[in-house]
Coordinates of C-alpha atoms in Angstrom, one line a residue:
Chain A
X321 CA -34.1 -39.7 -29.8
X322 CA -37.3 -37.8 -30.4
X323 CA -39.0 -36.0 -33.4
X324 CA -39.6 -32.9 -31.9
X325 CA -40.3 -30.1 -33.7
X326 CA -37.8 -26.7 -32.0
X327 CA -38.1 -23.6 -33.5
X328 CA -34.6 -21.6 -32.1
X329 CA -35.8 -17.7 -33.1
X330 CA -35.4 -15.0 -33.7
X331 CA -31.2 -16.0 -34.8
X332 CA -30.5 -18.9 -34.7
X333 CA -27.9 -19.5 -32.6
X334 CA -25.6 -22.4 -33.4
X335 CA -24.1 -23.5 -29.9
X336 CA -28.7 -23.8 -29.5
X337 CA -29.2 -25.2 -32.9
X338 CA -26.5 -28.2 -31.7
X339 CA -27.6 -28.3 -28.2
X340 CA -31.2 -29.2 -29.5
X341 CA -30.1 -31.3 -32.0
X342 CA -27.8 -33.5 -29.6
X343 CA -31.2 -34.0 -28.2
X344 CA -32.6 -36.4 -31.3
X345 CA -34.9 -32.9 -32.2
X346 CA -35.5 -31.3 -35.3
X347 CA -34.7 -27.5 -35.6
X348 CA -37.9 -26.3 -37.6
X349 CA -40.0 -22.9 -38.2
X350 CA -41.9 -21.7 -36.1
X351 CA -45.0 -22.2 -38.2
X352 CA -44.1 -26.0 -37.5
X353 CA -42.5 -26.2 -34.4
X354 CA -44.3 -27.5 -30.9
X355 CA -41.3 -25.7 -29.4
X356 CA -39.5 -22.4 -29.1
X357 CA -36.7 -21.4 -28.2
X358 CA -36.7 -17.4 -27.9
X359 CA -33.4 -16.1 -27.4
X360 CA -34.7 -12.3 -28.6
X361 CA -36.7 -9.7 -26.5
X362 CA -39.8 -9.2 -25.5
X363 CA -40.6 -6.7 -27.7
X364 CA -39.7 -8.4 -30.8
X365 CA -41.8 -11.9 -29.3
X366 CA -43.7 -13.4 -32.4
X367 CA -47.2 -14.9 -32.4
X368 CA -47.9 -17.9 -31.3
X369 CA -49.4 -20.8 -33.2
X370 CA -51.6 -22.6 -30.9
X371 CA -49.3 -25.9 -31.4
X372 CA -46.6 -24.4 -29.5
X373 CA -46.8 -26.2 -26.2
X374 CA -43.5 -24.7 -24.4
X375 CA -41.9 -21.3 -24.7
X376 CA -38.5 -21.2 -23.0
X377 CA -37.4 -18.1 -22.7
X378 CA -33.3 -17.1 -22.3
X379 CA -34.0 -14.5 -19.0
X380 CA -33.7 -15.0 -15.4
X381 CA -36.0 -12.1 -14.9
X382 CA -39.1 -12.1 -17.3
X383 CA -41.4 -9.1 -15.9
X384 CA -40.8 -7.1 -19.7
X385 CA -43.2 -10.2 -20.9
X386 CA -45.4 -10.8 -17.9
X387 CA -46.5 -7.0 -18.6
X388 CA -46.8 -7.1 -22.0
X389 CA -49.1 -10.1 -21.7
X390 CA -46.8 -12.5 -24.1
X391 CA -46.9 -14.6 -20.8
X392 CA -50.5 -17.0 -21.0
X393 CA -51.5 -20.3 -19.4
X394 CA -52.3 -22.4 -22.6
X395 CA -48.8 -23.7 -22.7
X396 CA -45.6 -24.0 -20.6
X397 CA -43.3 -21.0 -19.7
X398 CA -39.4 -21.0 -18.5
X399 CA -37.3 -18.8 -17.7
X400 CA -33.1 -19.7 -17.1
X401 CA -33.6 -18.4 -13.3
X402 CA -32.0 -21.4 -12.5
X403 CA -29.0 -21.0 -14.8
X404 CA -28.5 -18.0 -14.0
X405 CA -28.3 -18.1 -10.2
X406 CA -24.5 -19.8 -9.6
X407 CA -23.3 -16.7 -11.9
X408 CA -25.5 -13.9 -10.4
X409 CA -24.6 -14.7 -6.8
X410 CA -21.3 -14.7 -7.8
X411 CA -21.5 -11.5 -8.9
X412 CA -23.4 -10.6 -6.1
X413 CA -20.2 -11.5 -3.3
X414 CA -18.2 -9.8 -6.1
X415 CA -20.0 -6.3 -5.2
X416 CA -20.8 -7.0 -1.3
X417 CA -17.1 -7.5 -1.3
X418 CA -15.9 -4.8 -3.6
X419 CA -17.9 -2.1 -1.5
X420 CA -16.9 -3.8 2.4
X421 CA -13.1 -4.0 0.9
X422 CA -13.6 -0.6 -0.2
X423 CA -11.7 -1.5 -4.0
X424 CA -14.3 1.5 -5.6
X425 CA -12.6 3.9 -3.2
X426 CA -8.9 2.5 -4.2
X427 CA -9.0 3.0 -7.5
X428 CA -10.3 6.5 -7.6
X429 CA -8.1 7.8 -4.8
X430 CA -4.7 6.2 -5.1
X431 CA -3.0 5.1 -2.0
X432 CA -5.0 7.1 0.6
X433 CA -4.1 4.7 2.9
X434 CA -5.8 6.4 6.4
X435 CA -9.3 7.0 4.9
X436 CA -9.4 3.6 3.1
X437 CA -8.2 1.6 6.3
X438 CA -10.3 3.0 8.4
X439 CA -13.5 2.3 6.2
X440 CA -12.6 -1.1 5.6
X441 CA -15.3 -3.9 6.8
X442 CA -15.2 -7.2 6.4
X443 CA -17.7 -10.3 5.5
X444 CA -17.0 -12.7 8.3
X445 CA -18.5 -12.4 11.3
X446 CA -21.0 -10.2 10.1
X447 CA -25.0 -10.9 9.0
X448 CA -25.9 -10.6 5.5
X449 CA -29.7 -10.9 5.2
X450 CA -31.3 -11.8 1.4
X451 CA -34.4 -10.4 0.8
X452 CA -35.9 -12.5 -2.1
X453 CA -34.3 -16.0 -1.1
X454 CA -34.8 -18.5 -4.1
X455 CA -32.4 -20.0 -6.5
X456 CA -29.7 -16.6 -5.9
X457 CA -30.0 -16.7 -2.7
X458 CA -29.6 -21.2 -2.7
X459 CA -26.6 -20.2 -5.0
X460 CA -25.4 -17.6 -2.4
X461 CA -25.4 -18.9 1.2
X462 CA -22.7 -21.3 0.6
X463 CA -20.3 -18.6 -0.8
X464 CA -21.4 -16.1 2.4
X465 CA -20.9 -19.2 4.7
X466 CA -17.7 -20.0 3.7
X467 CA -16.5 -16.6 4.4
X468 CA -17.7 -17.0 7.8
X469 CA -20.9 -14.6 7.5
X470 CA -24.5 -15.6 9.2
X471 CA -27.3 -15.5 6.9
X472 CA -31.1 -14.3 7.1
X473 CA -33.2 -15.4 4.3
X474 CA -36.0 -13.1 3.3
X475 CA -38.8 -14.8 1.3
X476 CA -42.3 -14.9 0.3
X477 CA -43.6 -18.2 2.8
X478 CA -41.3 -18.2 5.6
X479 CA -40.7 -21.6 4.9
X480 CA -36.7 -22.1 5.7
X481 CA -34.2 -22.0 3.4
X482 CA -31.6 -24.3 3.9
X483 CA -28.3 -22.9 5.3
X484 CA -29.6 -20.3 6.5
X485 CA -29.5 -19.3 9.9
X486 CA -33.1 -17.8 10.0
X487 CA -35.8 -17.3 7.9
X488 CA -38.4 -14.1 7.5
X489 CA -41.1 -13.5 5.7
X490 CA -41.8 -10.4 4.1
X491 CA -44.0 -8.8 6.3
X492 CA -41.9 -9.3 9.1
X493 CA -39.2 -7.2 7.1
X494 CA -39.2 -4.7 10.7
X495 CA -37.8 -7.7 12.4
X496 CA -34.6 -8.4 10.6
X497 CA -32.6 -4.2 9.8
X498 CA -31.9 -4.5 13.1
X499 CA -30.4 -8.0 12.8
X500 CA -28.4 -6.9 9.7
X501 CA -25.0 -5.4 8.7
X502 CA -25.8 -6.3 4.9
X503 CA -28.2 -6.6 2.3
X504 CA -28.5 -8.8 -1.1
X505 CA -31.7 -7.8 -2.8
X506 CA -32.7 -10.6 -4.6
X507 CA -36.1 -10.8 -5.1
X508 CA -38.1 -10.3 -8.6
X509 CA -39.5 -7.4 -9.8
X510 CA -43.3 -7.5 -9.2
X511 CA -46.0 -4.7 -8.0
X512 CA -45.3 -5.9 -4.8
X513 CA -41.1 -5.6 -4.5
X514 CA -41.3 -2.4 -6.2
X515 CA -39.4 -0.4 -3.6
X516 CA -39.4 -3.1 -1.0
X517 CA -35.9 -1.3 0.0
X518 CA -36.9 2.6 1.2
X519 CA -36.8 5.4 3.7
X520 CA -37.6 3.7 6.6
X521 CA -35.2 0.6 5.4
X522 CA -32.5 3.2 4.9
X523 CA -33.3 4.4 8.3
X524 CA -33.6 1.1 10.3
X525 CA -30.1 -0.9 8.7
X526 CA -27.1 0.6 10.6
X527 CA -24.6 3.0 9.3
X528 CA -22.0 0.2 8.4
X529 CA -24.5 -1.4 6.3
X530 CA -24.0 -2.2 2.2
X531 CA -26.6 -2.7 0.6
X532 CA -26.1 -4.7 -2.9
X533 CA -29.2 -5.2 -6.0
X534 CA -28.4 -7.7 -8.6
X535 CA -32.1 -8.3 -9.2
X536 CA -34.0 -5.4 -10.4
X537 CA -33.9 -1.9 -10.6
X538 CA -36.8 -1.2 -8.8
X539 CA -36.6 -3.1 -6.0
X540 CA -34.7 -0.1 -4.6
X541 CA -36.6 3.6 -4.5
X542 CA -33.8 5.1 -5.8
X543 CA -34.3 9.0 -4.5
X544 CA -34.5 7.2 -1.2
X545 CA -31.4 5.5 -1.8
X546 CA -28.8 8.7 -2.7
X547 CA -30.5 10.7 0.4
X548 CA -29.3 8.0 2.4
X549 CA -26.0 7.4 1.1
X550 CA -25.7 11.4 1.2
X551 CA -26.6 11.6 4.7
X552 CA -24.6 8.3 6.0
X553 CA -27.2 6.9 6.8
X554 CA -25.7 3.2 4.9
X555 CA -22.0 2.6 4.0
X556 CA -22.5 2.3 0.2
X557 CA -24.5 0.8 -2.3
X558 CA -23.3 -1.6 -5.3
X559 CA -25.8 -2.1 -7.9
X560 CA -25.7 -4.1 -10.7
X561 CA -29.3 -2.8 -12.1
X562 CA -30.8 0.6 -11.4
X563 CA -34.5 2.3 -11.7
X564 CA -34.0 4.0 -14.7
X565 CA -31.4 1.6 -16.5
X566 CA -29.0 2.9 -17.0
X567 CA -29.1 5.7 -14.7
X568 CA -29.5 9.6 -16.4
X569 CA -25.8 10.3 -17.0
X570 CA -26.0 13.7 -14.6
X571 CA -27.6 11.2 -11.9
X572 CA -25.1 11.8 -8.5
X573 CA -25.4 8.2 -7.7
X574 CA -22.5 8.7 -10.6
X575 CA -20.3 10.8 -8.5
X576 CA -21.2 9.1 -4.6
X577 CA -18.0 7.8 -3.6
X578 CA -19.6 5.5 -1.5
X579 CA -21.4 3.6 -4.4
X580 CA -19.8 1.0 -7.0
X581 CA -22.3 0.4 -10.1
X582 CA -22.1 -2.5 -12.8
X583 CA -23.9 -2.4 -16.6
X584 CA -26.4 -4.8 -15.6
X585 CA -23.5 -7.7 -16.4
X586 CA -24.3 -9.8 -13.1
X587 CA -25.0 -12.4 -16.0
X588 CA -23.1 -11.3 -19.3
X589 CA -24.5 -11.6 -22.1
X590 CA -21.5 -11.8 -24.2
X591 CA -21.0 -16.1 -24.6
X592 CA -24.0 -16.8 -22.9
X593 CA -26.2 -18.6 -25.8
X594 CA -23.2 -21.0 -25.6
X595 CA -23.9 -21.9 -21.9
X596 CA -27.1 -21.8 -22.5
X597 CA -27.1 -24.4 -24.9
X598 CA -26.6 -27.6 -22.6
X599 CA -29.3 -26.3 -20.1
X600 CA -31.8 -26.3 -23.4
X601 CA -31.2 -29.5 -24.3
X602 CA -32.0 -31.0 -20.8
X603 CA -35.3 -29.7 -20.9
X604 CA -35.6 -30.6 -24.1
X605 CA -34.8 -34.0 -22.9
X606 CA -36.9 -33.3 -19.8
X607 CA -40.0 -32.3 -22.6
X608 CA -39.4 -34.7 -23.9
X609 CA -40.0 -37.9 -20.9
X610 CA -42.5 -36.3 -19.5
X611 CA -40.1 -35.7 -16.3
X612 CA -40.4 -31.9 -14.3
X613 CA -39.0 -29.5 -15.9
X614 CA -36.2 -26.5 -14.7
X615 CA -37.7 -23.1 -14.4
X616 CA -41.5 -23.3 -15.1
X617 CA -43.2 -20.0 -14.8
X618 CA -46.2 -19.7 -12.7
X619 CA -47.4 -16.9 -13.3
X620 CA -49.8 -16.6 -10.0
X621 CA -47.0 -17.5 -7.6
X622 CA -44.2 -16.1 -8.7
X623 CA -45.3 -12.4 -11.2
Chain B
X1442 CA -3.3 -17.0 36.8
X1443 CA 0.2 -16.5 36.2
X1444 CA 2.3 -13.5 37.9
X1445 CA 4.3 -13.7 34.5
X1446 CA 5.6 -10.0 33.4
X1447 CA 4.4 -8.2 30.2
X1448 CA 5.9 -5.6 28.3
X1449 CA 3.5 -3.3 26.0
X1450 CA 5.0 -1.2 23.9
X1451 CA 5.5 1.6 22.8
X1452 CA 2.1 2.2 23.5
X1453 CA 0.4 0.7 26.2
X1454 CA -2.7 -0.5 23.9
X1455 CA -5.6 -0.9 26.3
X1456 CA -7.8 -3.3 24.4
X1457 CA -4.0 -5.6 24.8
X1458 CA -3.2 -4.8 28.2
X1459 CA -6.7 -5.6 29.4
X1460 CA -6.0 -9.0 27.6
X1461 CA -2.8 -9.3 29.0
X1462 CA -4.6 -8.9 32.0
X1463 CA -7.5 -11.5 31.2
X1464 CA -4.8 -14.6 31.5
X1465 CA -3.9 -13.0 35.4
X1466 CA -0.6 -11.4 34.2
X1467 CA 1.2 -8.0 35.1
X1468 CA 1.9 -5.1 32.6
X1469 CA 5.1 -3.9 33.5
X1470 CA 7.9 -1.7 32.0
X1471 CA 10.5 -3.8 29.4
X1472 CA 13.1 -3.2 32.0
X1473 CA 11.5 -6.1 34.0
X1474 CA 9.7 -8.0 32.0
X1475 CA 10.2 -12.1 30.3
X1476 CA 7.5 -11.1 27.6
X1477 CA 7.6 -8.3 25.0
X1478 CA 3.9 -7.6 22.8
X1479 CA 5.5 -5.1 20.2
X1480 CA 3.2 -3.0 18.6
X1481 CA 5.6 -0.7 16.9
X1482 CA 7.6 -0.6 13.7
X1483 CA 11.3 -1.8 13.3
X1484 CA 12.3 0.9 13.3
X1485 CA 11.9 2.0 17.0
X1486 CA 12.1 -1.4 18.0
X1487 CA 14.3 -0.6 21.4
X1488 CA 17.2 -3.0 22.8
X1489 CA 15.9 -6.1 24.6
X1490 CA 17.3 -7.0 27.7
X1491 CA 18.5 -10.5 28.7
X1492 CA 15.4 -11.8 30.8
X1493 CA 13.2 -11.3 28.1
X1494 CA 12.2 -14.8 26.5
X1495 CA 9.4 -13.7 24.3
X1496 CA 8.3 -11.6 21.8
X1497 CA 5.2 -11.0 20.2
X1498 CA 5.0 -9.0 16.6
X1499 CA 1.7 -7.7 15.4
X1500 CA 2.6 -8.0 12.1
X1501 CA 2.1 -11.1 9.3
X1502 CA 4.9 -10.4 7.3
X1503 CA 8.5 -10.3 10.0
X1504 CA 10.6 -9.7 6.7
X1505 CA 11.8 -5.9 8.5
X1506 CA 13.0 -7.4 11.7
X1507 CA 14.6 -9.9 9.9
X1508 CA 16.3 -7.6 7.7
X1509 CA 17.2 -5.4 10.8
X1510 CA 18.7 -7.8 12.4
X1511 CA 16.4 -8.4 15.3
X1512 CA 15.0 -10.9 15.3
X1513 CA 17.3 -13.5 17.2
X1514 CA 17.7 -16.9 18.2
X1515 CA 18.3 -17.0 22.2
X1516 CA 14.4 -16.8 22.7
X1517 CA 10.7 -17.1 21.1
X1518 CA 9.2 -15.0 18.1
X1519 CA 6.4 -15.4 17.1
X1520 CA 3.8 -12.9 14.6
X1521 CA 0.4 -13.2 14.0
X1522 CA 0.0 -14.6 10.7
X1523 CA -2.4 -17.4 11.9
X1524 CA -4.4 -14.5 13.0
X1525 CA -4.5 -12.3 10.3
X1526 CA -4.7 -15.4 7.4
X1527 CA -8.7 -15.2 7.9
X1528 CA -8.7 -11.4 6.9
X1529 CA -6.4 -11.6 4.2
X1530 CA -7.9 -14.2 2.6
X1531 CA -11.0 -12.5 2.4
X1532 CA -9.7 -9.4 0.8
X1533 CA -8.2 -11.6 -1.8
X1534 CA -11.0 -13.3 -3.0
X1535 CA -12.1 -9.5 -2.8
X1536 CA -9.2 -8.4 -5.6
X1537 CA -9.8 -11.4 -7.3
X1538 CA -14.1 -11.0 -7.7
X1539 CA -13.7 -7.3 -8.5
X1540 CA -10.6 -7.9 -11.5
X1541 CA -13.1 -11.1 -13.3
X1542 CA -16.1 -9.6 -12.5
X1543 CA -14.8 -5.8 -13.9
X1544 CA -15.8 -3.9 -10.6
X1545 CA -12.8 -1.8 -11.7
X1546 CA -13.6 -0.4 -15.3
X1547 CA -17.6 -0.3 -13.6
X1548 CA -16.1 2.2 -11.5
X1549 CA -14.1 4.4 -13.8
X1550 CA -16.3 4.3 -17.1
X1551 CA -19.9 4.7 -16.4
X1552 CA -22.3 1.6 -17.6
X1553 CA -20.0 1.2 -20.9
X1554 CA -21.9 -2.0 -21.3
X1555 CA -20.3 -4.1 -23.9
X1556 CA -16.6 -3.8 -23.4
X1557 CA -17.6 -4.4 -19.4
X1558 CA -19.9 -7.3 -20.4
X1559 CA -17.2 -9.0 -22.5
X1560 CA -14.4 -8.8 -20.4
X1561 CA -16.5 -10.5 -17.7
X1562 CA -15.4 -13.8 -16.3
X1563 CA -16.6 -16.2 -13.8
X1564 CA -14.4 -17.8 -10.8
X1565 CA -16.6 -20.7 -11.0
X1566 CA -15.1 -23.1 -13.4
X1567 CA -12.0 -21.8 -13.2
X1568 CA -8.7 -23.0 -11.2
X1569 CA -6.8 -20.7 -8.9
X1570 CA -3.1 -21.2 -8.3
X1571 CA -2.2 -20.2 -4.6
X1572 CA 1.1 -19.6 -5.1
X1573 CA 3.0 -20.0 -1.1
X1574 CA -0.1 -22.4 0.1
X1575 CA 0.5 -21.7 3.8
X1576 CA -2.2 -20.2 6.6
X1577 CA -3.6 -17.9 4.3
X1578 CA -3.6 -20.4 1.7
X1579 CA -6.1 -22.6 4.2
X1580 CA -8.5 -19.9 5.0
X1581 CA -8.6 -19.1 1.0
X1582 CA -9.7 -22.7 0.1
X1583 CA -12.5 -22.7 1.1
X1584 CA -14.0 -19.5 0.1
X1585 CA -12.8 -20.6 -3.4
X1586 CA -13.8 -23.9 -3.3
X1587 CA -17.8 -22.5 -2.6
X1588 CA -17.4 -20.1 -5.7
X1589 CA -16.9 -23.2 -7.6
X1590 CA -13.3 -22.5 -8.4
X1591 CA -10.4 -25.6 -8.7
X1592 CA -7.1 -25.4 -7.0
X1593 CA -3.8 -25.8 -7.2
X1594 CA -1.7 -25.4 -4.2
X1595 CA 2.5 -24.6 -4.1
X1596 CA 4.5 -24.5 -1.4
X1597 CA 8.1 -25.4 -0.7
X1598 CA 7.4 -29.3 0.8
X1599 CA 5.2 -30.4 -1.7
X1600 CA 3.0 -31.9 0.9
X1601 CA -0.7 -31.5 -0.5
X1602 CA -2.6 -29.1 1.2
X1603 CA -5.7 -30.1 2.3
X1604 CA -8.5 -29.0 0.4
X1605 CA -6.3 -28.3 -2.8
X1606 CA -7.1 -30.8 -6.0
X1607 CA -3.0 -30.3 -6.6
X1608 CA 0.0 -29.6 -4.9
X1609 CA 3.5 -28.7 -6.8
X1610 CA 6.7 -27.5 -5.3
X1611 CA 8.1 -24.4 -6.0
X1612 CA 10.5 -25.8 -8.2
X1613 CA 7.3 -27.3 -10.2
X1614 CA 6.1 -24.0 -11.4
X1615 CA 6.8 -23.9 -14.7
X1616 CA 4.6 -27.5 -14.8
X1617 CA 1.9 -25.0 -12.8
X1618 CA 0.9 -22.2 -15.7
X1619 CA -0.8 -23.7 -18.1
X1620 CA -3.4 -25.4 -16.0
X1621 CA -4.1 -22.1 -13.9
X1622 CA -6.3 -19.4 -14.6
X1623 CA -5.5 -17.4 -12.3
X1624 CA -2.8 -16.5 -9.5
X1625 CA -3.0 -15.9 -5.7
X1626 CA 0.8 -15.1 -4.4
X1627 CA 0.8 -15.6 -0.8
X1628 CA 4.4 -16.8 -0.2
X1629 CA 6.6 -14.4 2.3
X1630 CA 9.4 -11.9 1.1
X1631 CA 12.3 -13.8 1.2
X1632 CA 15.5 -13.9 -1.3
X1633 CA 14.6 -16.8 -2.9
X1634 CA 10.9 -15.6 -3.1
X1635 CA 11.8 -11.8 -4.8
X1636 CA 10.9 -11.9 -9.0
X1637 CA 9.2 -15.4 -8.2
X1638 CA 6.5 -13.9 -10.5
X1639 CA 8.4 -12.3 -13.2
X1640 CA 7.9 -12.2 -17.2
X1641 CA 8.2 -16.1 -17.7
X1642 CA 5.7 -16.2 -16.2
X1643 CA 3.6 -14.0 -17.7
X1644 CA 4.6 -15.7 -20.9
X1645 CA 3.2 -18.5 -19.6
X1646 CA 0.0 -18.0 -18.0
X1647 CA -3.3 -17.5 -20.3
X1648 CA -3.9 -14.7 -21.6
X1649 CA -7.4 -14.3 -19.6
X1650 CA -5.2 -14.4 -16.4
X1651 CA -5.4 -12.1 -13.4
X1652 CA -3.2 -12.3 -10.6
X1653 CA -3.7 -10.9 -7.2
X1654 CA -1.0 -9.9 -4.4
X1655 CA -1.6 -10.2 -0.6
X1656 CA 2.0 -11.1 0.3
X1657 CA 4.4 -8.7 -0.4
X1658 CA 5.2 -6.2 -3.7
X1659 CA 9.4 -7.9 -4.3
X1660 CA 7.5 -11.1 -5.1
X1661 CA 6.3 -9.7 -8.1
X1662 CA 8.6 -8.1 -10.7
X1663 CA 6.8 -5.1 -11.2
X1664 CA 8.6 -3.8 -14.7
X1665 CA 7.5 -6.8 -16.1
X1666 CA 4.2 -7.0 -14.8
X1667 CA 4.1 -3.5 -16.2
X1668 CA 5.1 -4.9 -19.7
X1669 CA 3.3 -7.8 -19.8
X1670 CA -0.5 -5.7 -18.5
X1671 CA 0.4 -3.2 -21.5
X1672 CA 0.6 -5.5 -24.0
X1673 CA -2.1 -8.0 -22.7
X1674 CA 0.1 -11.2 -21.8
X1675 CA -2.6 -11.2 -18.7
X1676 CA -6.1 -10.2 -18.3
X1677 CA -5.2 -7.6 -14.9
X1678 CA -3.8 -7.7 -11.7
X1679 CA -5.1 -7.0 -8.4
X1680 CA -2.3 -6.1 -5.9
X1681 CA -2.8 -4.4 -2.3
X1682 CA 1.0 -4.4 -2.2
X1683 CA 3.4 -2.9 -4.4
X1684 CA 7.5 -2.7 -4.8
X1685 CA 8.1 0.0 -4.2
X1686 CA 5.0 0.7 -1.3
X1687 CA 3.2 2.7 -2.5
X1688 CA 4.1 3.1 -6.0
X1689 CA 5.8 6.4 -7.2
X1690 CA 2.9 8.7 -8.4
X1691 CA 4.1 8.6 -11.7
X1692 CA 4.0 5.1 -12.0
X1693 CA 2.0 3.8 -14.9
X1694 CA 0.2 0.9 -12.8
X1695 CA -1.7 3.9 -11.9
X1696 CA -3.2 4.6 -15.0
X1697 CA -3.7 1.0 -16.7
X1698 CA -7.2 0.3 -16.9
X1699 CA -6.5 -3.5 -16.0
X1700 CA -4.8 -2.7 -12.9
X1701 CA -6.9 -2.4 -9.0
X1702 CA -4.2 -1.3 -6.5
X1703 CA -5.3 -0.8 -2.3
X1704 CA -3.3 0.4 -0.2
X1705 CA -1.8 -2.5 1.9
X1706 CA -5.3 -2.7 3.7
X1707 CA -6.1 -6.2 3.5
X1708 CA -5.4 -6.6 7.4
X1709 CA -6.7 -3.1 8.0
X1710 CA -4.9 -1.8 10.7
X1711 CA -7.7 0.1 11.9
X1712 CA -8.8 -1.5 15.4
X1713 CA -6.3 -3.8 15.0
X1714 CA -5.3 -4.5 18.5
X1715 CA -8.6 -4.6 19.9
X1716 CA -9.0 -7.8 17.0
X1717 CA -5.2 -8.8 18.0
X1718 CA -6.3 -8.9 21.9
X1719 CA -8.2 -11.7 22.6
X1720 CA -5.1 -13.9 20.6
X1721 CA -2.5 -12.6 22.6
X1722 CA -4.1 -13.2 25.3
X1723 CA -4.2 -17.1 23.9
X1724 CA -0.7 -17.3 23.5
X1725 CA 0.2 -15.9 26.4
X1726 CA -2.1 -18.8 28.3
X1727 CA 0.1 -21.2 26.5
X1728 CA 3.2 -19.4 27.2
X1729 CA 2.5 -19.6 30.7
X1730 CA 1.1 -23.4 30.3
X1731 CA 4.1 -24.4 28.6
X1732 CA 1.9 -25.6 25.2
X1733 CA 2.7 -25.2 22.1
X1734 CA 2.8 -21.4 20.7
X1735 CA 1.0 -20.2 18.3
X1736 CA 2.7 -18.6 15.4
X1737 CA 6.1 -19.2 16.2
X1738 CA 8.7 -18.1 13.6
X1739 CA 11.1 -20.4 12.4
X1740 CA 14.1 -17.8 11.1
X1741 CA 15.5 -21.0 9.4
X1742 CA 13.1 -21.9 7.8
X1743 CA 10.6 -19.2 6.8
X1744 CA 13.3 -16.7 6.3

């Protein structure tokens, strides 16, 4: 048991409150809190009392908090990247298989068998490159492996990613594309990663390549993507995120047959606090015990 | 090397011919053959000389040959069930994930975020029941397992299926539905399995259930399926096969939002002889050596 004082804002979600109280901690106003569990958006983020030692954010991507200058170095910040990884990896697999298996054209074209049959590709025996192979990559790799795919991981350090056949650094990307059948974009949205997937990449990928983005829209140069899709430089794109988001209603992406767009639901918001709650409780137990916490943000490294 | 005489009909596909010749066998006319590799359809099947000891069919489902009285007990018949299992299992996973992840409504509705978000379900932590867990089930189970699903296998014998959490016999199906989140139909099309998935099943399944069929259309009572989908008794259906096939253009299935139909392309015909060729060669080697062959049809058991 602890007498840790935790604020749950801006709404005292009952699942999260119950999870906090299950650790012995007290749910209090922000003015009296050592911990803030923030279930809102960056735009509503409150002024933080100096006494707040840890802020738990509910999202995986935290670029909105970083750009607004909210994340500081005076306390611990956690995101929920680890918590969401399995869910997002599942959506990445769903998008990739939907593209390879022509679910989009099937839904739209009504038993137009011959063109669909000839467009179907198998994930089995293909090579999938995961750009930004962190927590989501760790969750995606065993799924791809079970489907018989080979895996190339790309990360910043080049440190070998467990389960990947090969690991490259971001600086070595030009070597990666000729070895790649399909791409999953899973990197954070930073100044360095903006338009990491651009016209040069689409030119280097094979024409049968599907590109999946479950990270953030700006990772892909969307104008170059449109051009590549129309020209047939790649086979298709399956996007859970876009730039801007949502795309303009007149954006040609909507009408291209080789595009699948889901509305940023890789990690569905519905029911989220309920799923997040046990994870918050676990991190409270670790904070209280002084053991290493989950998903601590290290701004100088990650963003 | 062997001097086995093999006919490749009705078209001497170059990939299959090369594979046959790679074993040392000779490609000959049917009139002089001991083996027929049949790449056509049941309607074009030729009269068989008595000297033909083995017929290799290219399909997994052979009900068309059985009903036409083509399959006899005077020689060996093989199908290609084992060869296709990995490919069909991949399509089953694609259909299931497409339904759970609302790819169909995403493709049609254009960033209609809230209803899509609330309809998304995860394969992770769900229980998938495979009805007719044979070769396709063996290939599907590790894929589902890697996605974090629990697996119930249903077969005729009740003999425990490796990798499944529990195995039931077909006679015990009524016990299975309350334990099931989603269903994959993978059984052969026989008199016994016709309408195995019927109104009683849809009533017993949970309302969040997706039903996937990659086997044969008649396994599902399609009228009962329509009724269940309209009533919301189940969440959706993802079908690679229908009854009749294709569905009538006016069939309400086409317009239901919670239906995904792919045009019988789980195992795409395009490029098939090329993929089939090494498998034909392996079975010729086994036939010549007298070792157990792959995918031998046992009519009294399977059909």
